[in-house]
Coordinates of C-alpha atoms in Angstrom, one line a residue:
Chain A
M1 CA 0.0 0.0 0.0
S2 CA 1.3 3.5 -0.8
Q3 CA 2.0 6.0 1.8
A4 CA -0.6 8.7 2.8
R5 CA -0.5 12.2 1.4
L6 CA 0.6 14.7 4.0
M7 CA -1.8 17.5 4.9
D8 CA 0.4 20.5 5.1
G9 CA -1.0 22.8 7.7
T10 CA 2.1 25.1 7.6
A11 CA 1.5 26.0 3.9
L12 CA -2.3 26.4 4.3
A13 CA -1.9 28.5 7.4
R14 CA 0.5 30.7 5.6
R15 CA -1.9 31.3 2.8
I16 CA -4.6 32.1 5.3
V17 CA -2.5 34.5 7.3
E18 CA -1.4 36.3 4.1
R19 CA -5.0 36.7 3.1
T20 CA -5.9 37.8 6.6
A21 CA -3.0 40.4 6.5
H22 CA -4.4 41.7 3.2
R23 CA -7.9 42.0 4.6
A24 CA -6.6 43.7 7.8
A25 CA -4.6 46.3 5.9
E26 CA -7.6 46.9 3.6
L27 CA -9.8 47.3 6.7
T28 CA -7.4 49.8 8.2
S29 CA -7.0 51.9 5.1
R30 CA -10.8 52.1 4.8
T31 CA -11.6 52.8 8.5
G32 CA -8.4 54.2 10.0
V33 CA -8.5 51.5 12.6
R34 CA -6.3 48.5 13.1
P35 CA -7.9 45.2 14.1
C36 CA -6.8 44.6 17.6
L37 CA -6.5 41.4 19.6
A38 CA -6.2 41.6 23.4
T39 CA -4.2 38.7 25.0
V40 CA -4.6 38.1 28.7
L41 CA -2.1 36.1 30.6
V42 CA -2.3 35.1 34.2
G43 CA 0.9 34.2 35.9
E44 CA 4.2 33.3 34.3
D45 CA 4.0 29.6 33.3
P46 CA 6.8 29.4 30.6
A47 CA 4.7 27.5 28.1
S48 CA 1.9 30.0 28.3
V49 CA 4.3 33.0 28.0
T50 CA 5.7 31.4 24.9
Y51 CA 2.3 30.7 23.4
V52 CA 1.2 34.3 24.0
R53 CA 4.3 35.8 22.5
M54 CA 4.0 33.6 19.4
K55 CA 0.4 34.8 19.0
Q56 CA 1.5 38.4 19.4
N57 CA 4.2 37.9 16.8
R58 CA 1.8 36.4 14.4
C59 CA -0.6 39.3 14.9
R60 CA 2.2 41.6 13.7
T61 CA 2.7 39.7 10.5
A62 CA -1.1 39.8 9.9
N63 CA -1.3 43.6 10.3
I64 CA -3.3 43.1 13.6
A65 CA -2.4 45.2 16.7
S66 CA -2.1 43.3 19.9
R67 CA -2.7 44.6 23.4
H68 CA -1.3 42.5 26.1
V69 CA -2.6 42.4 29.7
E70 CA -0.4 40.5 32.3
L71 CA -1.9 39.6 35.6
P72 CA 0.0 38.2 38.6
A73 CA -0.4 34.4 39.3
E74 CA -2.4 35.2 42.5
T75 CA -5.1 37.2 40.5
T76 CA -8.6 36.4 41.7
T77 CA -11.5 35.3 39.6
A78 CA -13.3 38.6 40.3
R79 CA -10.2 40.6 39.2
L80 CA -9.8 38.5 36.0
V81 CA -13.6 38.7 35.2
R82 CA -13.4 42.6 35.6
T83 CA -10.4 42.8 33.2
L84 CA -12.2 40.7 30.6
R85 CA -15.4 42.7 30.9
D86 CA -13.4 45.9 30.5
L87 CA -11.8 44.6 27.4
S88 CA -15.3 43.4 26.2
A89 CA -16.5 47.0 26.6
D90 CA -13.5 48.6 25.0
P91 CA -14.3 49.7 21.4
S92 CA -10.6 49.6 20.4
V93 CA -10.3 45.9 21.1
H94 CA -12.0 43.6 18.6
G95 CA -10.9 40.2 19.8
I96 CA -10.1 38.7 23.3
L97 CA -7.9 35.7 24.0
L98 CA -7.5 34.4 27.6
Q99 CA -4.4 32.2 27.5
H100 CA -5.5 29.0 29.4
P101 CA -5.3 27.0 31.5
V102 CA -5.4 29.7 34.2
G103 CA -4.5 28.7 37.7
D104 CA -6.5 26.2 39.7
H105 CA -7.7 28.9 42.0
I106 CA -9.5 30.7 39.2
D107 CA -13.0 29.8 37.9
E108 CA -12.0 29.5 34.3
R109 CA -15.6 29.1 33.1
A110 CA -16.6 32.5 34.8
A111 CA -13.6 34.1 33.2
F112 CA -14.6 32.7 29.6
E113 CA -18.1 33.8 30.1
A114 CA -16.9 37.5 30.8
I115 CA -15.7 37.6 27.2
A116 CA -18.3 39.2 25.0
A117 CA -19.6 36.8 22.4
E118 CA -18.8 39.1 19.5
K119 CA -15.1 39.3 20.7
D120 CA -14.7 35.6 21.4
V121 CA -12.3 34.9 18.6
D122 CA -10.8 32.0 20.5
G123 CA -14.2 30.3 20.6
V124 CA -14.2 29.4 24.2
T125 CA -17.6 30.8 25.4
F126 CA -20.9 28.9 26.0
A127 CA -22.4 31.0 23.1
S128 CA -19.6 30.0 20.7
F129 CA -19.9 26.3 21.6
A130 CA -23.7 26.4 21.0
T131 CA -23.4 28.3 17.7
M132 CA -20.8 25.7 16.5
S133 CA -23.1 22.9 17.7
F134 CA -26.2 24.3 16.0
A135 CA -24.5 25.5 12.8
L136 CA -25.3 29.1 13.5
P137 CA -23.1 32.2 12.7
G138 CA -20.5 32.7 15.4
F139 CA -16.9 32.1 16.2
V140 CA -15.4 28.6 16.3
S141 CA -12.8 27.2 18.6
C142 CA -9.6 27.7 16.8
T143 CA -8.2 24.2 16.6
P144 CA -11.5 22.6 15.6
G145 CA -12.0 25.4 13.0
G146 CA -8.5 24.9 11.7
I147 CA -9.2 21.1 11.3
M148 CA -12.3 21.8 9.2
R149 CA -10.3 24.2 7.0
L150 CA -7.7 21.5 6.5
L151 CA -10.4 19.0 5.5
D152 CA -11.8 21.5 3.1
A153 CA -8.5 22.3 1.6
Y154 CA -7.9 18.6 0.8
D155 CA -11.4 18.1 -0.5
V156 CA -12.5 15.8 2.3
D157 CA -16.3 16.2 2.5
P158 CA -17.5 14.8 5.8
A159 CA -21.1 14.3 4.6
G160 CA -22.2 10.8 5.1
K161 CA -18.8 9.7 6.3
R162 CA -18.1 8.1 9.6
A163 CA -15.9 10.4 11.8
V164 CA -14.5 9.2 15.2
V165 CA -13.2 11.9 17.6
V166 CA -10.9 10.6 20.3
G167 CA -11.2 13.0 23.1
R168 CA -14.0 15.2 24.5
S169 CA -12.4 18.4 25.8
A170 CA -14.5 21.5 25.8
I171 CA -12.3 23.4 23.3
L172 CA -11.2 20.6 21.1
G173 CA -12.9 17.1 21.1
K174 CA -16.4 18.2 21.7
P175 CA -16.6 21.2 19.2
V176 CA -14.8 19.4 16.4
G177 CA -17.3 16.6 16.7
M178 CA -20.1 19.1 16.5
L179 CA -18.6 20.8 13.5
L180 CA -18.3 17.4 11.8
L181 CA -21.9 16.7 12.6
A182 CA -23.0 20.0 11.2
R183 CA -21.3 18.9 8.0
D184 CA -23.4 15.7 8.0
A185 CA -20.7 13.2 9.2
T186 CA -21.9 10.3 11.4
V187 CA -19.9 11.2 14.5
T188 CA -18.7 9.0 17.3
Y189 CA -17.1 10.4 20.5
C190 CA -14.5 8.2 22.1
H191 CA -12.6 8.9 25.3
S192 CA -10.7 7.3 28.2
R193 CA -13.7 5.1 29.2
T194 CA -14.3 3.8 25.7
R195 CA -14.0 0.1 25.5
E196 CA -12.2 -1.4 22.6
L197 CA -11.0 1.9 21.2
S198 CA -9.1 0.3 18.4
S199 CA -12.2 -1.3 17.0
V200 CA -14.3 1.9 17.2
V201 CA -11.5 3.9 15.5
R202 CA -11.3 1.3 12.8
E203 CA -14.9 2.2 11.8
A204 CA -13.8 5.8 10.9
D205 CA -13.4 7.3 7.5
I206 CA -12.1 10.4 9.3
V207 CA -10.2 10.1 12.7
V208 CA -9.5 13.1 14.8
A209 CA -7.1 12.2 17.6
A210 CA -7.4 14.8 20.3
A211 CA -6.9 13.0 23.6
G212 CA -3.5 14.3 24.6
R213 CA -2.0 10.8 24.8
P214 CA 1.2 10.1 22.8
R215 CA 0.7 7.7 19.9
L216 CA -2.7 6.5 21.2
V217 CA -3.9 5.8 17.7
R218 CA -1.7 3.2 16.0
G219 CA -1.6 2.3 12.3
E220 CA -3.3 -1.0 12.9
D221 CA -6.4 1.0 14.2
V222 CA -6.7 3.0 11.0
K223 CA -9.0 1.8 8.4
P224 CA -7.2 1.7 5.1
G225 CA -7.7 4.9 3.1
A226 CA -9.0 6.8 6.2
V227 CA -8.2 10.5 6.8
V228 CA -6.2 11.0 10.0
I229 CA -6.1 14.3 11.8
D230 CA -3.7 14.4 14.7
A231 CA -4.6 17.2 17.0
G232 CA -2.3 16.0 19.8
Y233 CA 0.6 17.8 21.2
N234 CA 2.8 15.9 23.6
A235 CA 6.3 16.3 24.8
G236 CA 9.0 16.0 22.1
N237 CA 6.7 16.9 19.2
V238 CA 4.9 13.6 19.4
G239 CA 1.2 13.5 18.4
D240 CA -1.7 11.3 19.6
V241 CA -1.2 9.2 16.4
D242 CA 1.6 6.8 15.8
F243 CA 2.7 8.6 12.6
A244 CA 5.2 6.0 11.3
T245 CA 2.5 3.2 11.2
A246 CA -0.6 5.3 10.4
V247 CA 1.1 6.9 7.4
E248 CA 1.1 3.4 5.8
R249 CA -2.7 3.0 6.0
A250 CA -4.2 6.5 5.7
S251 CA -5.0 8.3 2.5
L252 CA -4.3 11.6 4.1
I253 CA -2.6 12.4 7.4
T254 CA -1.5 15.5 9.3
P255 CA 2.1 15.6 10.4
V256 CA 3.1 16.7 13.9
P257 CA 4.4 19.4 13.8
G258 CA 3.2 21.2 10.7
G259 CA -0.4 19.8 10.6
V260 CA -3.0 21.1 12.9
G261 CA -0.9 23.3 15.0
P262 CA -0.3 26.2 12.5
M263 CA -4.0 26.1 11.6
T264 CA -5.0 27.1 15.2
I265 CA -3.2 30.4 15.1
A266 CA -4.3 31.1 11.5
T267 CA -7.9 30.6 12.6
L268 CA -7.4 33.0 15.5
L269 CA -6.1 35.7 13.3
E270 CA -8.7 35.3 10.7
Q271 CA -11.4 35.5 13.3
T272 CA -9.9 38.6 14.8
V273 CA -10.2 40.4 11.5
D274 CA -13.7 39.0 11.0
A275 CA -14.6 40.4 14.4
A276 CA -13.0 43.8 13.7
A277 CA -14.8 44.0 10.3
R278 CA -18.1 43.3 11.9
Q279 CA -17.6 45.7 14.7
L280 CA -16.3 48.5 12.6
A281 CA -19.3 48.0 10.1
G282 CA -21.7 48.0 12.9
Chain B
M1 CA -35.7 -14.9 23.2
S2 CA -37.9 -13.3 26.0
Q3 CA -39.6 -9.9 25.6
A4 CA -38.0 -6.8 26.8
R5 CA -39.0 -5.3 30.1
L6 CA -41.0 -2.1 29.7
M7 CA -39.6 1.1 31.1
D8 CA -42.6 2.7 32.7
G9 CA -42.3 6.4 32.3
T10 CA -45.8 7.0 33.6
A11 CA -45.1 5.5 37.0
L12 CA -41.7 7.1 37.3
A13 CA -43.0 10.6 36.2
R14 CA -45.8 10.2 38.9
R15 CA -43.3 9.5 41.7
I16 CA -41.1 12.5 40.5
V17 CA -44.2 14.8 40.4
E18 CA -45.3 13.6 43.8
R19 CA -41.9 14.4 45.3
T20 CA -41.9 17.8 43.4
A21 CA -45.3 18.6 44.8
H22 CA -44.1 17.9 48.3
R23 CA -41.0 20.0 47.8
A24 CA -43.0 22.9 46.3
A25 CA -45.4 22.9 49.3
E26 CA -42.5 22.7 51.7
L27 CA -40.9 25.7 50.0
T28 CA -44.1 27.7 50.0
S29 CA -44.7 27.0 53.7
R30 CA -41.1 28.1 54.5
T31 CA -41.0 31.2 52.3
G32 CA -44.6 32.2 51.7
V33 CA -44.0 32.1 48.0
R34 CA -45.3 29.6 45.5
P35 CA -43.0 28.4 42.8
C36 CA -44.2 29.9 39.5
L37 CA -43.8 28.8 35.9
A38 CA -44.6 31.3 33.2
T39 CA -45.8 29.8 30.0
V40 CA -45.7 31.8 26.8
L41 CA -47.7 30.9 23.8
V42 CA -47.6 32.6 20.4
G43 CA -50.6 32.0 18.2
E44 CA -53.3 29.5 18.4
D45 CA -51.9 26.3 17.0
P46 CA -54.2 23.6 18.4
A47 CA -51.4 21.2 19.4
S48 CA -49.5 24.0 21.1
V49 CA -52.6 25.1 23.0
T50 CA -53.1 21.6 24.2
Y51 CA -49.5 21.2 25.3
V52 CA -49.5 24.4 27.2
R53 CA -52.8 23.6 29.0
M54 CA -51.5 20.2 29.9
K55 CA -48.4 21.8 31.4
Q56 CA -50.5 24.2 33.3
N57 CA -52.7 21.4 34.7
R58 CA -49.6 19.5 35.8
C59 CA -48.3 22.6 37.5
R60 CA -51.5 22.6 39.6
T61 CA -51.0 19.1 40.8
A62 CA -47.4 19.8 41.6
N63 CA -48.3 22.9 43.8
I64 CA -46.7 25.2 41.2
A65 CA -48.4 28.4 40.2
S66 CA -48.6 29.2 36.5
R67 CA -48.8 32.4 34.8
H68 CA -49.9 32.3 31.2
V69 CA -49.0 34.8 28.6
E70 CA -50.7 34.6 25.1
L71 CA -49.5 36.6 22.2
P72 CA -51.2 36.9 18.8
A73 CA -49.8 34.8 15.9
E74 CA -48.5 38.1 14.3
T75 CA -46.3 38.9 17.3
T76 CA -42.9 40.2 16.2
T77 CA -39.5 38.8 17.4
A78 CA -38.9 42.2 19.2
R79 CA -42.2 42.0 21.0
L80 CA -41.6 38.4 22.1
V81 CA -38.1 39.1 23.2
R82 CA -39.4 42.0 25.3
T83 CA -42.0 39.7 27.0
L84 CA -39.4 37.1 27.7
R85 CA -37.0 39.7 29.2
D86 CA -39.8 41.2 31.4
L87 CA -40.6 37.7 32.7
S88 CA -36.8 37.0 33.2
A89 CA -36.6 40.2 35.3
D90 CA -39.8 39.5 37.3
P91 CA -39.0 38.1 40.7
S92 CA -42.3 36.5 41.1
V93 CA -41.6 34.2 38.1
H94 CA -39.1 31.3 38.7
G95 CA -39.2 29.4 35.4
I96 CA -40.1 30.3 31.9
L97 CA -41.4 28.0 29.1
L98 CA -41.7 29.3 25.6
Q99 CA -44.0 26.9 23.8
H100 CA -42.3 26.1 20.4
P101 CA -42.1 26.0 17.5
V102 CA -43.1 29.6 17.3
G103 CA -44.1 31.0 13.9
D104 CA -41.6 31.0 11.0
H105 CA -41.5 34.9 11.0
I106 CA -40.0 34.8 14.5
D107 CA -36.3 34.4 15.3
E108 CA -36.9 31.5 17.7
R109 CA -33.2 31.5 18.8
A110 CA -33.4 35.3 19.7
A111 CA -36.5 34.4 21.8
F112 CA -34.8 31.6 23.6
E113 CA -31.7 33.6 24.4
A114 CA -34.0 36.3 26.0
I115 CA -34.8 33.8 28.7
A116 CA -32.5 34.3 31.8
A117 CA -30.4 31.2 32.3
E118 CA -31.5 30.8 35.9
K119 CA -35.1 30.6 34.7
D120 CA -34.5 28.4 31.7
V121 CA -36.3 25.3 33.2
D122 CA -37.1 24.0 29.7
G123 CA -33.3 23.9 28.8
V124 CA -33.5 25.7 25.5
T125 CA -30.7 28.4 25.8
F126 CA -27.2 28.3 24.6
A127 CA -26.1 28.3 28.2
S128 CA -28.1 25.3 29.2
F129 CA -26.9 23.4 26.1
A130 CA -23.3 24.2 27.1
T131 CA -23.7 23.3 30.7
M132 CA -25.3 20.0 29.7
S133 CA -22.4 19.4 27.2
F134 CA -19.7 20.3 29.7
A135 CA -21.3 18.5 32.7
L136 CA -21.7 21.8 34.7
P137 CA -24.5 22.8 37.0
G138 CA -27.5 24.1 35.0
F139 CA -30.8 23.1 33.6
V140 CA -31.2 20.2 31.2
S141 CA -33.5 20.1 28.2
C142 CA -36.6 18.3 29.5
T143 CA -36.9 15.3 27.2
P144 CA -33.1 14.5 27.4
G145 CA -33.1 15.0 31.2
G146 CA -36.1 12.7 31.4
I147 CA -34.4 10.0 29.4
M148 CA -31.4 10.1 31.7
R149 CA -33.7 9.7 34.7
L150 CA -35.4 6.7 33.1
L151 CA -32.0 5.0 32.5
D152 CA -31.0 5.7 36.1
A153 CA -34.3 4.3 37.4
Y154 CA -33.7 1.1 35.5
D155 CA -30.1 0.9 36.6
V156 CA -28.7 1.4 33.1
D157 CA -25.2 2.8 33.6
P158 CA -24.1 4.4 30.3
A159 CA -20.4 4.3 31.3
G160 CA -18.3 2.5 28.7
K161 CA -21.4 1.5 26.7
R162 CA -22.0 2.3 23.1
A163 CA -24.9 4.7 22.7
V164 CA -26.4 5.6 19.4
V165 CA -28.5 8.6 19.1
V166 CA -30.6 8.8 16.0
G167 CA -31.5 12.5 15.4
R168 CA -29.6 15.7 16.0
S169 CA -32.2 18.4 17.0
A170 CA -31.1 21.2 19.3
I171 CA -33.4 20.2 22.1
L172 CA -33.4 16.5 21.9
G173 CA -30.8 14.6 19.8
K174 CA -27.8 16.8 20.4
P175 CA -28.3 17.3 24.2
V176 CA -29.2 13.7 25.0
G177 CA -25.9 12.7 23.3
M178 CA -24.0 15.2 25.3
L179 CA -25.6 14.0 28.5
L180 CA -24.7 10.3 27.6
L181 CA -21.2 11.4 26.8
A182 CA -20.9 13.2 30.2
R183 CA -21.9 9.9 31.7
D184 CA -19.0 8.2 29.9
A185 CA -20.8 6.4 27.1
T186 CA -19.1 6.2 23.7
V187 CA -21.7 8.2 21.7
T188 CA -22.5 8.1 18.1
Y189 CA -24.8 10.6 16.4
C190 CA -26.8 9.4 13.4
H191 CA -29.2 11.4 11.2
S192 CA -30.8 11.6 7.8
R193 CA -27.4 11.6 6.0
T194 CA -26.1 8.6 7.9
R195 CA -25.2 5.7 5.5
E196 CA -26.3 2.2 6.6
L197 CA -28.2 3.4 9.6
S198 CA -29.2 -0.2 10.5
S199 CA -25.6 -1.4 10.9
V200 CA -24.7 1.7 13.0
V201 CA -27.7 1.2 15.3
R202 CA -26.7 -2.4 15.6
E203 CA -23.5 -1.5 17.4
A204 CA -25.5 0.2 20.2
D205 CA -26.0 -1.0 23.8
I206 CA -28.3 2.0 24.3
V207 CA -30.3 3.4 21.3
V208 CA -32.1 6.7 21.5
A209 CA -34.5 7.1 18.6
A210 CA -35.2 10.8 18.2
A211 CA -35.6 11.5 14.6
G212 CA -39.3 12.1 14.3
R213 CA -39.7 9.4 11.7
P214 CA -42.3 6.7 12.4
R215 CA -40.9 3.2 13.0
L216 CA -37.4 4.2 11.7
V217 CA -35.6 1.8 14.0
R218 CA -36.8 -1.7 13.4
G219 CA -36.3 -4.8 15.6
E220 CA -33.7 -6.3 13.2
D221 CA -31.6 -3.1 13.8
V222 CA -31.5 -3.8 17.6
K223 CA -28.6 -5.6 19.1
P224 CA -29.9 -8.4 21.3
G225 CA -30.2 -7.1 24.8
A226 CA -29.9 -3.5 24.0
V227 CA -31.7 -0.7 25.8
V228 CA -34.1 1.0 23.5
I229 CA -35.4 4.5 24.2
D230 CA -38.1 5.8 21.8
A231 CA -38.3 9.6 22.0
G232 CA -40.3 9.9 18.9
Y233 CA -43.9 11.2 18.7
N234 CA -45.6 10.7 15.4
A235 CA -49.2 10.9 14.4
G236 CA -51.3 8.0 15.9
N237 CA -49.2 7.4 19.0
V238 CA -46.5 5.9 16.8
G239 CA -42.9 6.2 17.9
D240 CA -39.6 6.2 16.1
V241 CA -39.1 2.6 16.9
D242 CA -41.0 -0.3 15.5
F243 CA -42.2 -1.5 18.9
A244 CA -43.6 -4.9 18.0
T245 CA -40.3 -6.1 16.6
A246 CA -37.9 -4.2 18.9
V247 CA -39.5 -5.5 22.0
E248 CA -38.5 -9.1 20.9
R249 CA -34.7 -8.1 20.9
A250 CA -34.2 -5.4 23.5
S251 CA -33.7 -6.0 27.2
L252 CA -35.5 -2.8 28.1
I253 CA -37.7 -0.6 26.0
T254 CA -39.8 2.4 26.4
P255 CA -43.4 2.2 25.2
V256 CA -45.2 5.0 23.2
P257 CA -47.1 6.5 24.9
G258 CA -46.1 6.1 28.5
G259 CA -42.4 6.0 28.2
V260 CA -40.4 9.2 27.5
G261 CA -43.4 11.4 27.1
P262 CA -44.5 11.8 30.8
M263 CA -40.8 12.2 31.8
T264 CA -40.6 15.5 29.9
I265 CA -43.2 17.3 31.9
A266 CA -41.9 15.7 35.1
T267 CA -38.5 17.2 34.5
L268 CA -40.0 20.6 33.6
L269 CA -41.9 20.7 37.0
E270 CA -38.9 19.4 38.9
Q271 CA -36.7 22.0 37.4
T272 CA -39.2 24.8 38.1
V273 CA -39.0 23.9 41.8
D274 CA -35.3 23.7 41.6
A275 CA -35.2 27.2 40.1
A276 CA -37.6 28.6 42.7
A277 CA -35.6 27.0 45.5
R278 CA -32.5 28.6 44.2
Q279 CA -34.0 32.0 43.5
L280 CA -35.7 32.2 46.9
A281 CA -32.5 31.1 48.8
G282 CA -30.5 33.8 47.0

């Protein structure tokens, strides 16, 4: 059997960011206002610091202004909620990203819900989850949205296909399943309590591995010809899919890195410009 | 093979309503306030009129006051939204039910979102869908919530089982799948675009038929020993399951009528008293 074709998230993300940069510049020249993403960071977790910095850098390349708010690790829920409400009310901010996870002492859900729906460019609010689930206009969670863009770019139509999502987190597994369902896939959610995971995954025409467990999905679990999306990020650039064996069975597969990862930020930037365009038109 | 045991929704709903009536009376004697459900009806569709009247009657038997608002068929979205916001702000109303579907000229989603989350005892808002999906405290959609109560009453633990939901509506199929997922089932959503529906249903330890298509699920599609929940209501008291053949293969099955139906109203009443208890305590 021949090897799977790679789904090149780096190249697709670059095209999306270029188009986004063009739209942002056009919007600025038309309105005099630069689209602006506010990033909020609580504490000094090194990985979070790195992620936020990366997002700010990408904003620059996309002609998006960024405003950064840093709060000390001991910030209370009330203080964080106030910050997010203020940003929600600030007309010079068009999109808001709360870098998460936040500390355990903070009610993360209360913080997310303090983000105005029209600025929720990271797709973390109840309203965004519901609009994704009901196929209504709204923002998508960035990684799920990026996965759908990848599928579209490689002409994978989910309609009528069996899709298996491994993982059920609030910002990845659950929403990507809902987006696939909205596109008429027959969707199965698997997770840590699923019995005989291998045999369930083997039913899938499209597999989305999003469990955060290194090499959980092995080649022998992949139905020959399936499309394999690896949304896992584990230490040492290892995904949730055992790439070496899965590439021998899949028809299309995302590499790690360079697959889903770059699509997440591209979606964030694109949605920031969407938000700005809508707010500046309103 | 022996016939399935019937899941008696009528008897279970009666016990829930009795307990709810007792809690409501206790709450009233303690606070001087009767729990109150506001029902809102737009137009004069005979089925809707009947449903609303039935709900009001059941409120009475559960020691719940009901306030009824009737609006003419030509009511605008703005007018309906205003009515629902007023009820949301009215401290003497604890729960709000908008009888739906409303007319095609009304933005039903805008109307639902005008219901305060803490009074959404019918579980129709984005917030309720999200709390169901993320296993957070909140109100459930009444039919999905009733289905989970039936499963519990018959000692069906969804954990690790394969559940297949046929149908993906916003207030039935989607939320019941999310509730089953929160209880650790491996959940598959099927719908009109699903290929080989019979073979997918045959994988299920728990089948929830919620497609609104008479006798869509036939006995031959039921895995021997499966639990079959029929959430369909079609003309002539016909469910979405072909009862006569399915009863020969299932281990447990809901009749139509007398299965899921009575559980829906019982859940509505119970959540109304929950809402009142919370609001009167706050």
